[in-house]
Each structure stands twice: as structure tokens, then as C-alpha cells.
PDB file of C-alpha atoms in Angstrom:
ATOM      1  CA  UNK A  21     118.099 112.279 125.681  1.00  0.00           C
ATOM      2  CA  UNK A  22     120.365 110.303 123.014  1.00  0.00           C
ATOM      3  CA  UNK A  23     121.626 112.133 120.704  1.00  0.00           C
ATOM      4  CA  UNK A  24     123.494 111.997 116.877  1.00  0.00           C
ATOM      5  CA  UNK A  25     125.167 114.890 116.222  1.00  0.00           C
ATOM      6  CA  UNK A  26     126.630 116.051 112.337  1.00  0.00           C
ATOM      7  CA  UNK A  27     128.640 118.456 112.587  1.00  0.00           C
ATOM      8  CA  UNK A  28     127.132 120.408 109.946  1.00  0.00           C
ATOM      9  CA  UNK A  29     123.752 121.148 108.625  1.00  0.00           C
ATOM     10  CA  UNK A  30     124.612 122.784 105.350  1.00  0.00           C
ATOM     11  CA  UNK A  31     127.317 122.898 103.217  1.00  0.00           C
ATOM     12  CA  UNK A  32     128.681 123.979 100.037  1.00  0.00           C
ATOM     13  CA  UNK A  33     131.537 123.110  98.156  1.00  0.00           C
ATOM     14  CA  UNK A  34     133.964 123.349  95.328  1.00  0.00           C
ATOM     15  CA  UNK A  35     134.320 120.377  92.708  1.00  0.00           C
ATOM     16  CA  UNK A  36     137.489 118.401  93.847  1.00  0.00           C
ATOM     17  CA  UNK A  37     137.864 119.890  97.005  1.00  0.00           C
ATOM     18  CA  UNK A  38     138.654 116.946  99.856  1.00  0.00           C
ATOM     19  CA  UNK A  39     135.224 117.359 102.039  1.00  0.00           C
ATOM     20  CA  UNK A  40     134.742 116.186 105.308  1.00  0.00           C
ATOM     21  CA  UNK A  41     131.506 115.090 107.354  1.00  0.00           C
ATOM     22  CA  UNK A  42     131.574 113.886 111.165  1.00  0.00           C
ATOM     23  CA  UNK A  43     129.316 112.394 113.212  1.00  0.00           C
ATOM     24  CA  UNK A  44     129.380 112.260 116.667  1.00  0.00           C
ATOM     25  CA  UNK A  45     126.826 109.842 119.142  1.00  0.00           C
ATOM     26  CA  UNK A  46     126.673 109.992 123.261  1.00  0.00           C
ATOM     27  CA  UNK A  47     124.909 106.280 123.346  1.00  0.00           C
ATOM     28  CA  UNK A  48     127.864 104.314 123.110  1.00  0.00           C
ATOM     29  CA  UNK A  49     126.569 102.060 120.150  1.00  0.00           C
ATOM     30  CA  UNK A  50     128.972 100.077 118.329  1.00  0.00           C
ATOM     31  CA  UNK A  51     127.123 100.238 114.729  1.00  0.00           C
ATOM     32  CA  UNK A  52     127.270 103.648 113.000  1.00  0.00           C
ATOM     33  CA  UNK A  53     126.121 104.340 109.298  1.00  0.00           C
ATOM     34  CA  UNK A  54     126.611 106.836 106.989  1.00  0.00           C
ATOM     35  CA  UNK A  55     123.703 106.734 104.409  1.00  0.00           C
ATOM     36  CA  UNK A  56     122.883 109.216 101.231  1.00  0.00           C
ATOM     37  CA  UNK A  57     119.566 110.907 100.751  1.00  0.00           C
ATOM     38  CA  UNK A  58     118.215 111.635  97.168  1.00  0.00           C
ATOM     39  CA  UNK A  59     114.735 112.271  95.923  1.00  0.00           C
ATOM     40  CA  UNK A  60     113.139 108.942  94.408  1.00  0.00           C
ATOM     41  CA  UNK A  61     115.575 106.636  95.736  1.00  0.00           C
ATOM     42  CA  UNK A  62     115.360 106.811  99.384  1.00  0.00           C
ATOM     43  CA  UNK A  63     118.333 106.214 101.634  1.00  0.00           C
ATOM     44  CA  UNK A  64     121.351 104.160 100.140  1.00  0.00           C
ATOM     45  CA  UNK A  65     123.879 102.993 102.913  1.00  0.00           C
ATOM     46  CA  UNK A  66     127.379 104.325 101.764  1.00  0.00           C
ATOM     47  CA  UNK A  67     129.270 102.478 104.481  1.00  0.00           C
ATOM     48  CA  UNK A  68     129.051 101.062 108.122  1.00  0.00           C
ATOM     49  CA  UNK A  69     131.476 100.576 111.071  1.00  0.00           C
ATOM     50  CA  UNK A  70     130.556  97.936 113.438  1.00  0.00           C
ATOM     51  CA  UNK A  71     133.826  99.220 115.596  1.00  0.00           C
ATOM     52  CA  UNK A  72     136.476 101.421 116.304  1.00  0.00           C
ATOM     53  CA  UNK A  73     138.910 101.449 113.165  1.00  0.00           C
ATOM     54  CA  UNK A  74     135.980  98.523 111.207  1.00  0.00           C
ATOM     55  CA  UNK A  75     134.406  99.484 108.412  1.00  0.00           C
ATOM     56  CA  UNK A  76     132.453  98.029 105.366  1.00  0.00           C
ATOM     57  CA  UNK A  77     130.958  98.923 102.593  1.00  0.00           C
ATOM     58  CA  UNK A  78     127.605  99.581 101.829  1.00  0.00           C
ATOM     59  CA  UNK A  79     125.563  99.761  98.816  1.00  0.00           C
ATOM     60  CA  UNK A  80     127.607 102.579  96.960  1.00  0.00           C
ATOM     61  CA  UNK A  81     130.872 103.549  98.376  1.00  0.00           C
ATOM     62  CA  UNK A  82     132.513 105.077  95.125  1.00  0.00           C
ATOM     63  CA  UNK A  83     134.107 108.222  95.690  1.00  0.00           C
ATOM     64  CA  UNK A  84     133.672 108.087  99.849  1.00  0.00           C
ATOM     65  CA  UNK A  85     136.057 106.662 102.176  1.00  0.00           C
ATOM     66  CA  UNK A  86     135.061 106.641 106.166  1.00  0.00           C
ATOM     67  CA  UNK A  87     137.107 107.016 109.603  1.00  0.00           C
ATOM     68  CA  UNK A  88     136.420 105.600 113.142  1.00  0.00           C
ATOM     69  CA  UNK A  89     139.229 106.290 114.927  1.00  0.00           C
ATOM     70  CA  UNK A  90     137.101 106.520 118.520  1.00  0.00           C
ATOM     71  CA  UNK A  91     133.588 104.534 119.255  1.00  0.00           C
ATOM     72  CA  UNK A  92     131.745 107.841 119.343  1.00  0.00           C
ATOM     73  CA  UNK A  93     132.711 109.445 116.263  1.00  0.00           C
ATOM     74  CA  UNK A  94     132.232 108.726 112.578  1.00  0.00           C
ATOM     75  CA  UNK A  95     133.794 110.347 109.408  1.00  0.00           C
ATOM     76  CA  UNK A  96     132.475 110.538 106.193  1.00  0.00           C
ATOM     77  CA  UNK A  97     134.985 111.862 103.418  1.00  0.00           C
ATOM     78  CA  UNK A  98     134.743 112.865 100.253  1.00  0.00           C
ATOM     79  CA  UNK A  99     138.141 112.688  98.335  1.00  0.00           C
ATOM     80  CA  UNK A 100     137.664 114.758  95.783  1.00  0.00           C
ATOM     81  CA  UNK A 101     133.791 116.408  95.238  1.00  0.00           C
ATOM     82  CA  UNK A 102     131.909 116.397  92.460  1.00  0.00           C
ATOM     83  CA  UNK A 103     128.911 117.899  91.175  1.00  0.00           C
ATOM     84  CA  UNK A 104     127.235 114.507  91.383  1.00  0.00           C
ATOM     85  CA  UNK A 105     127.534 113.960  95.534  1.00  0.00           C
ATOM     86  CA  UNK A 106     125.379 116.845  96.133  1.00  0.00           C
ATOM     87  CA  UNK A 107     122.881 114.924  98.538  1.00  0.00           C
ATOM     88  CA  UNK A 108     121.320 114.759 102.126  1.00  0.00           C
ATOM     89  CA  UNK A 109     124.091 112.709 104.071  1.00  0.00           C
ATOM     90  CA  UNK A 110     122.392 110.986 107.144  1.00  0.00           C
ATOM     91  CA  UNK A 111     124.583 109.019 109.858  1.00  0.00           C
ATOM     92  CA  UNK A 112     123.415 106.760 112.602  1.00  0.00           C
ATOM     93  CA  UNK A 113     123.871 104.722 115.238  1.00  0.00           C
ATOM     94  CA  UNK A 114     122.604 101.319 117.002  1.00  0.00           C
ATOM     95  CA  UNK A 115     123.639  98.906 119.307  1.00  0.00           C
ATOM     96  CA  UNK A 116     125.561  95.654 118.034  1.00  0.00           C
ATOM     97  CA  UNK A 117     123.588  91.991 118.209  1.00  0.00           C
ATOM     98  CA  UNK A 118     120.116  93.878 119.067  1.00  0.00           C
ATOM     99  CA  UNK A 119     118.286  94.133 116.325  1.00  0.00           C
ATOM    100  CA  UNK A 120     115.396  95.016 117.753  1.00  0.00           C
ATOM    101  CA  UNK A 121     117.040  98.089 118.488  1.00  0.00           C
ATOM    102  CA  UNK A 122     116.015 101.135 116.027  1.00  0.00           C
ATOM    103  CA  UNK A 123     118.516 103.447 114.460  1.00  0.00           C
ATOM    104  CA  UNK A 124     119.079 106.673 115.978  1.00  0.00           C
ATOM    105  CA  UNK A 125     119.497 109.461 113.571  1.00  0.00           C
ATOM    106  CA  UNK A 126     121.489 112.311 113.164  1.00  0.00           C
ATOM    107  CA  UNK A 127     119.704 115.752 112.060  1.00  0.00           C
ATOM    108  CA  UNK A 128     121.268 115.362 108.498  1.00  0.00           C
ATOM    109  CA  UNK A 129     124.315 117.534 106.244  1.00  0.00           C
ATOM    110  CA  UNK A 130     122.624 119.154 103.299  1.00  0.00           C
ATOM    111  CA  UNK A 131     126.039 119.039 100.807  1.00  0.00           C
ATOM    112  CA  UNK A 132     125.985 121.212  97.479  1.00  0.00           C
ATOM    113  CA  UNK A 133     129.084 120.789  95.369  1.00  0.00           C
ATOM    114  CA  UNK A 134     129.537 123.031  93.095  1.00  0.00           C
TER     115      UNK A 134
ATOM    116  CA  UNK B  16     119.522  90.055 100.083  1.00  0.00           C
ATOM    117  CA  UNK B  17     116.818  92.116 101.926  1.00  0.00           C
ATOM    118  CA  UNK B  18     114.654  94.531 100.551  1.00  0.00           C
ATOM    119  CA  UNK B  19     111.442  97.750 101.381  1.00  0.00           C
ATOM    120  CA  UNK B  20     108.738  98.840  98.564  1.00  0.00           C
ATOM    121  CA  UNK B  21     107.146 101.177  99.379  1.00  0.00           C
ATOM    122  CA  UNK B  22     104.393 101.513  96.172  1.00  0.00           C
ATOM    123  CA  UNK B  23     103.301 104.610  96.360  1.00  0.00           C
ATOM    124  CA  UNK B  24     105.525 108.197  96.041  1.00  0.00           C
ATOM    125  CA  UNK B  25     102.324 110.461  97.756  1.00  0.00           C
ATOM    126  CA  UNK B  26      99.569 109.310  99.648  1.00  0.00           C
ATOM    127  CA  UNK B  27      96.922 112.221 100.229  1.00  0.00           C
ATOM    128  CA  UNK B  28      94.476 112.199 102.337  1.00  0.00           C
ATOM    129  CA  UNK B  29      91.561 114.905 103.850  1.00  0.00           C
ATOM    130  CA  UNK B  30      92.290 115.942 107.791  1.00  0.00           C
ATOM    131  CA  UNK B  31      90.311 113.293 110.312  1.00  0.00           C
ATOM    132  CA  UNK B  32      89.770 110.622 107.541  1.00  0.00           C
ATOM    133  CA  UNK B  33      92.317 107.745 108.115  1.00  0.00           C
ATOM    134  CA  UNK B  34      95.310 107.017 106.506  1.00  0.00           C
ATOM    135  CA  UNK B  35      97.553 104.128 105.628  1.00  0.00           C
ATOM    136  CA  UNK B  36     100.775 103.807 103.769  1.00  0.00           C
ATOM    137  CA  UNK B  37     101.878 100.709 103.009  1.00  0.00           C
ATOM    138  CA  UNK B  38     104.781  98.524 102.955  1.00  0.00           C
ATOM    139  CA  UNK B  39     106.022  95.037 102.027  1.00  0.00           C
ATOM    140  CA  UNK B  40     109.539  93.735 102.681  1.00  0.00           C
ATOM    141  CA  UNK B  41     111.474  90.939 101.546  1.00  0.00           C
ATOM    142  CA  UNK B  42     114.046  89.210 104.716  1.00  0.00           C
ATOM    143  CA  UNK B  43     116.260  85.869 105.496  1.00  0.00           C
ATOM    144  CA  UNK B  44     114.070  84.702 108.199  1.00  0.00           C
ATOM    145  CA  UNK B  45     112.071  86.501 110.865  1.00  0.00           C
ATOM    146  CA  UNK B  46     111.667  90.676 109.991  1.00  0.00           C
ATOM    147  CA  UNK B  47     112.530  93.335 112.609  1.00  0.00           C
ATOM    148  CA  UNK B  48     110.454  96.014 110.666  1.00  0.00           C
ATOM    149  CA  UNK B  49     110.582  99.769 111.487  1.00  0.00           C
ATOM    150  CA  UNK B  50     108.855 102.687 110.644  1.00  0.00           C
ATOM    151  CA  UNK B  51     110.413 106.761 110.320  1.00  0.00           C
ATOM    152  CA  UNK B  52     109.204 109.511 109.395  1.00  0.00           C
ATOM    153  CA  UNK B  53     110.984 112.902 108.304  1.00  0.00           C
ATOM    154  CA  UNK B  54     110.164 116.674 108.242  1.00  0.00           C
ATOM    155  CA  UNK B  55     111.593 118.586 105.329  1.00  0.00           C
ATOM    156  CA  UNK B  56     115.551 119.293 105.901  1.00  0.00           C
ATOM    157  CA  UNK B  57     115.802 117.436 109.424  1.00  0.00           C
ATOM    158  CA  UNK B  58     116.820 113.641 110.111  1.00  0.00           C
ATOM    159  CA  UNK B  59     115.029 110.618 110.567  1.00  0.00           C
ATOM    160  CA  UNK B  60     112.548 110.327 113.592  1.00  0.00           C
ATOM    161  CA  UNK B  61     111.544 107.104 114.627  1.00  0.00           C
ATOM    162  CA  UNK B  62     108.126 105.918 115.018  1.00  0.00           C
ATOM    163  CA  UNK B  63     107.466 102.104 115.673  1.00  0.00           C
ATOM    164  CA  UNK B  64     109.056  98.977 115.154  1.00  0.00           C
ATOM    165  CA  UNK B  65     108.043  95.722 114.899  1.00  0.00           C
ATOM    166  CA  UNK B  66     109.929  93.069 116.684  1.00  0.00           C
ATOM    167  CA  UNK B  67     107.954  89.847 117.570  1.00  0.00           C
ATOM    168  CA  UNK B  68     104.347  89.697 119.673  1.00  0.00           C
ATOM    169  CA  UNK B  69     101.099  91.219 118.534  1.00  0.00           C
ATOM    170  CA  UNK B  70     100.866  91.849 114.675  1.00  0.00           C
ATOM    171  CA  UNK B  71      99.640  95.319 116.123  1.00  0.00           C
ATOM    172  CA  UNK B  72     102.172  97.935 116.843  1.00  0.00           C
ATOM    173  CA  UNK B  73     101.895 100.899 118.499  1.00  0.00           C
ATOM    174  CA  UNK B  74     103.913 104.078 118.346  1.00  0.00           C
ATOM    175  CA  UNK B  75     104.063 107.563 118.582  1.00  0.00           C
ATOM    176  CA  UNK B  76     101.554 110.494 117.472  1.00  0.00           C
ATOM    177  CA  UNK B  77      98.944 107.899 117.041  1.00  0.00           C
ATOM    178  CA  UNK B  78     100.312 106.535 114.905  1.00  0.00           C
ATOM    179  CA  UNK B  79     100.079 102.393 114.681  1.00  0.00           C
ATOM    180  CA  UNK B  80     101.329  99.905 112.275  1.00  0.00           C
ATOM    181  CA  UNK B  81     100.068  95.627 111.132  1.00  0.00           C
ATOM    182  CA  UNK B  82     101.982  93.559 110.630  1.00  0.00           C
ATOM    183  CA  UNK B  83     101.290  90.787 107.696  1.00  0.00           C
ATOM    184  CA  UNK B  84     103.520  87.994 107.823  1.00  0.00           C
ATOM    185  CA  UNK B  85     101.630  86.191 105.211  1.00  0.00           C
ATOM    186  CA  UNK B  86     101.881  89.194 103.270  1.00  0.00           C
ATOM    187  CA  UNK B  87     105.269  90.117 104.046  1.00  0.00           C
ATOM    188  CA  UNK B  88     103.416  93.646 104.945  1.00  0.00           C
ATOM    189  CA  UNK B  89     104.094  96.100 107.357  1.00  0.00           C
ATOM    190  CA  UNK B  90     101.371  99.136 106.519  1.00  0.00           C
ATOM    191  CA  UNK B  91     101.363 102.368 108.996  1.00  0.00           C
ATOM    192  CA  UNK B  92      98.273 103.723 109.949  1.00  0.00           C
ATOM    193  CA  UNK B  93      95.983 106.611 111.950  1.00  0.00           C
ATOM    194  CA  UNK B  94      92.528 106.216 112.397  1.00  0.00           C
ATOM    195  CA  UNK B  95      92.504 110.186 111.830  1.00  0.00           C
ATOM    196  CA  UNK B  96      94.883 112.559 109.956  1.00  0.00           C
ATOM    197  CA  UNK B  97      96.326 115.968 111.145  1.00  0.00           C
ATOM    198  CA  UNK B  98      97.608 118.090 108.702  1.00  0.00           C
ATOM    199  CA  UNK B  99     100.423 118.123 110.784  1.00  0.00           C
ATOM    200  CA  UNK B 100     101.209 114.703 110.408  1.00  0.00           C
ATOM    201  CA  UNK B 101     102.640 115.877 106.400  1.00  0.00           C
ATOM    202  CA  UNK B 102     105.915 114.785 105.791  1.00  0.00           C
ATOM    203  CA  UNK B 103     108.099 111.886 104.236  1.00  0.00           C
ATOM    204  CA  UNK B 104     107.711 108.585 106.145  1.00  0.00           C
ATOM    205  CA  UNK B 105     109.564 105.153 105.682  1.00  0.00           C
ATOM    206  CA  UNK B 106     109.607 101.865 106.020  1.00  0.00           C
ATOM    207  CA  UNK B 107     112.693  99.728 107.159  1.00  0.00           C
ATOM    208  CA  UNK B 108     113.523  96.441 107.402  1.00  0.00           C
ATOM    209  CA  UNK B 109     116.245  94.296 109.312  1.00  0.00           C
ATOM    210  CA  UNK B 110     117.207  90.579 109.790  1.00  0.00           C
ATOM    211  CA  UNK B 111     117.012  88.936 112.910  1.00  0.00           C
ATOM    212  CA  UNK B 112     120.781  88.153 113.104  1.00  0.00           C
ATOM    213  CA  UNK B 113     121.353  92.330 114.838  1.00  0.00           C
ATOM    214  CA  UNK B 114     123.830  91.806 112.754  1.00  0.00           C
ATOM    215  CA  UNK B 115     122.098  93.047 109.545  1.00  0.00           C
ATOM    216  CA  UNK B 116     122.114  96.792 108.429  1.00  0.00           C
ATOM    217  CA  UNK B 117     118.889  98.254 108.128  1.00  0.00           C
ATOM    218  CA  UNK B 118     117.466  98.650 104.391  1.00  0.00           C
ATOM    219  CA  UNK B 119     114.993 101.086 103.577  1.00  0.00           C
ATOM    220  CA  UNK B 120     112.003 101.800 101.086  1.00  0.00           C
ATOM    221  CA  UNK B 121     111.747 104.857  98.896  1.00  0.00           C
ATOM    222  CA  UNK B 122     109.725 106.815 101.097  1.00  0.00           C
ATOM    223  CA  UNK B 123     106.290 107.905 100.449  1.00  0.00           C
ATOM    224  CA  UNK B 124     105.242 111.369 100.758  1.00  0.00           C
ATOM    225  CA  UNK B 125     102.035 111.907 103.166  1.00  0.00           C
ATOM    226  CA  UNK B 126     100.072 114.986 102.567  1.00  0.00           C
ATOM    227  CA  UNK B 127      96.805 115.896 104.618  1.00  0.00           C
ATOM    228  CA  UNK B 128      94.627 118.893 103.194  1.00  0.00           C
ATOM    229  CA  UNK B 129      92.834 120.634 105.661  1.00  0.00           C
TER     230      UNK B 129
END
């Protein structure tokens, strides 16, 4: 069974602390995404690694930075939280050049910053 | 620049009466078109995708989708609604480079009153 893993399903944190989310996937996929979750507006693609130690930005990458230091695992950091990142933070993976191929999604961090 | 819209925030709909929620996309080219759906607090679960073929997809929990291309549509349907089948479902889209990320719609909220 293929699987996304976040390391966390809830958090909560202090404004300005450094916070950091990781994803890890068993199905060897070379795409991995970290998108944000917020009522009304859907999922917004923060950024996107296409490969180890790639990554690009998505549709709002203020305030996050990423890591992909290995193909199966995918960081998501916050430099310095505030209030306004409180969000569901979904990552996921798929497999380069295919298309076709649907995302495969990770169960989802719940962040509160407060 | 590729885009979802999704119209409508909440569909409801009475248990065993069909349901559709719809979608219309906007994509460089042929679509790959997928469709999600979400429970409260847990990722994304995919449903059915559209890829190239029959404008009739078929996926899981009976659930099937048409697509339009004249319409640039991509609506999900069930001939008859569980009440179990309540949660947050979405529409995505991707070019057919597989090079593309995958955009998504707003989400529309299904609710099915027993």
C-alpha cells in the first residue's frame, strides 16, 4: 500500500518560533509538493521539488523555505511563525513525466501558531 | 496558466437521489483532470481521473465523473447518495506535459440528509 507520511498531525506553536514539517513517501516518486489548506480558498501549492536538493516555488512561498536532501523525504519550514500560517499543510507525491499519474497524499499537519 | 472552479461552496442533496458537483477547468492543451475527496481533518483521497478514452470515468464508491471537452467540464456524479458519501470533494487539473503541477478548485462541500 503506498503511503505519504507527515510526521505530525497536529501542532501548535509559538509566534517566531523556527517550525518544521516533514514528509516522508515509500513510492519512490520524484515530484513532491507541499500545499496549504484554508477554508474558501482550497489548496495553494507553497513549493515543489521535482528532485533531490530541486525545488521551486509555488503559488505563495513567503515566509516558507523547503528541504530535499534524500528522494523520499520532504521538508517544509517555517522560519519564523506567525499567527497568519495557521493552516492545514498537505504534502504529496507523483511520479515525474506521467501525468496521468494522480497525487498521492499525505494525511495532513493541522498547524496553530499562536 | 491553468486553472479549477468549482461554482458552488455546498451541494446538498436527500440520501438515494443523485448528485453532481461540477467542475470546469481552464489548460494549455489536452486536460489530465482528477477528482479527491476529503473527510474532515484527514488528507486527500483520490477518486478518478481523467486521462484520455471514454468521456465517462469511473472510480471508486460509485462514484463516476463526464467529461466535457467542449465545455471544458469535468462534473462528478452518483446515481444515488449515501449520507456517508458527506465530505469536501475537489476537482484538479493538470497539463499534459507530466511536467505540470496539479492546480486545484475551491472545493465544494457535499452534504446528504438522511
Amino acid at each position: 500500500d503506498v503511503k505519504v507520511t507527515q510526521s505530525s498531525r497536529y501542532l501548535v506553536k509559538r509566534t517566531g518560533e523556527k517550525v518544521f514539517l516533514e514528509c516522508v513517501q515509500d513510492m519512490d516518486h520524484e515530484n513532491m509538493f507541499w500545499y496549504r489548506q484554508d477554508p474558501g480558498l482550497g489548496l495553494r501549492l507553497i513549493y515543489f521539488s521535482y528532485d533531490v536538493k530541486m525545488k521551486e516555488k509555488g503559488d505563495i512561498p513567503e515566509g516558507y523555505s523547503v528541504s530535499r536532501e534524500k528522494k523520499e523525504r520532504f521538508s517544509l519550514i517555517l522560519e519564523s511563525a506567525s499567527t497568519n500560517q495557521t493552516s492545514m499543510y498537505l504534502c504529496a507525491s507523483s511520479p515525474i513525466g506521467r501525468g496521468g499519474t494522480e497525487a498521492f497524499f499525505g494525511q495532513g499537519t493541522r498547524l496553530t501558531v499562536v | 496558466a491553468q486553472s479549477v472552479a468549482q461554482p458552488e461552496d455546498q451541494v446538498n442533496v436527500a440520501e438515494g437521489n443523485p448528485l453532481t458537483v461540477k467542475c470546469t477547468y481552464s489548460v494549455s492543451g489536452n486536460p489530465y483532470l482528477f477528482w479527491y475527496v476529503q473527510y474532515p481533518n484527514r488528507g486527500l483521497q483520490f477518486l478518478l481521473k481523467y486521462i484520455t478514452g471514454d468521456n465517462l470515468v469511473k472510480g471508486s464508491y460509485g462514484f463516476e465523473a463526464e467529461f466535457n471537452k467542449s465545455q471544458t467540464s469535468f462534473h462528478l456524479k452518483k446515481p444515488s447518495a449515501l449520507v456517508s458519501d458527506s465530505a469536501l470533494y475537489f476537482c484538479a487539473v493538470r497539463d499534459e506535459s507530466g511536467y505540470s503541477t496539479l492546480t486545484f478548485g475551491k472545493g465544494t462541500m457535499l452534504l446528504v440528509s438522511p
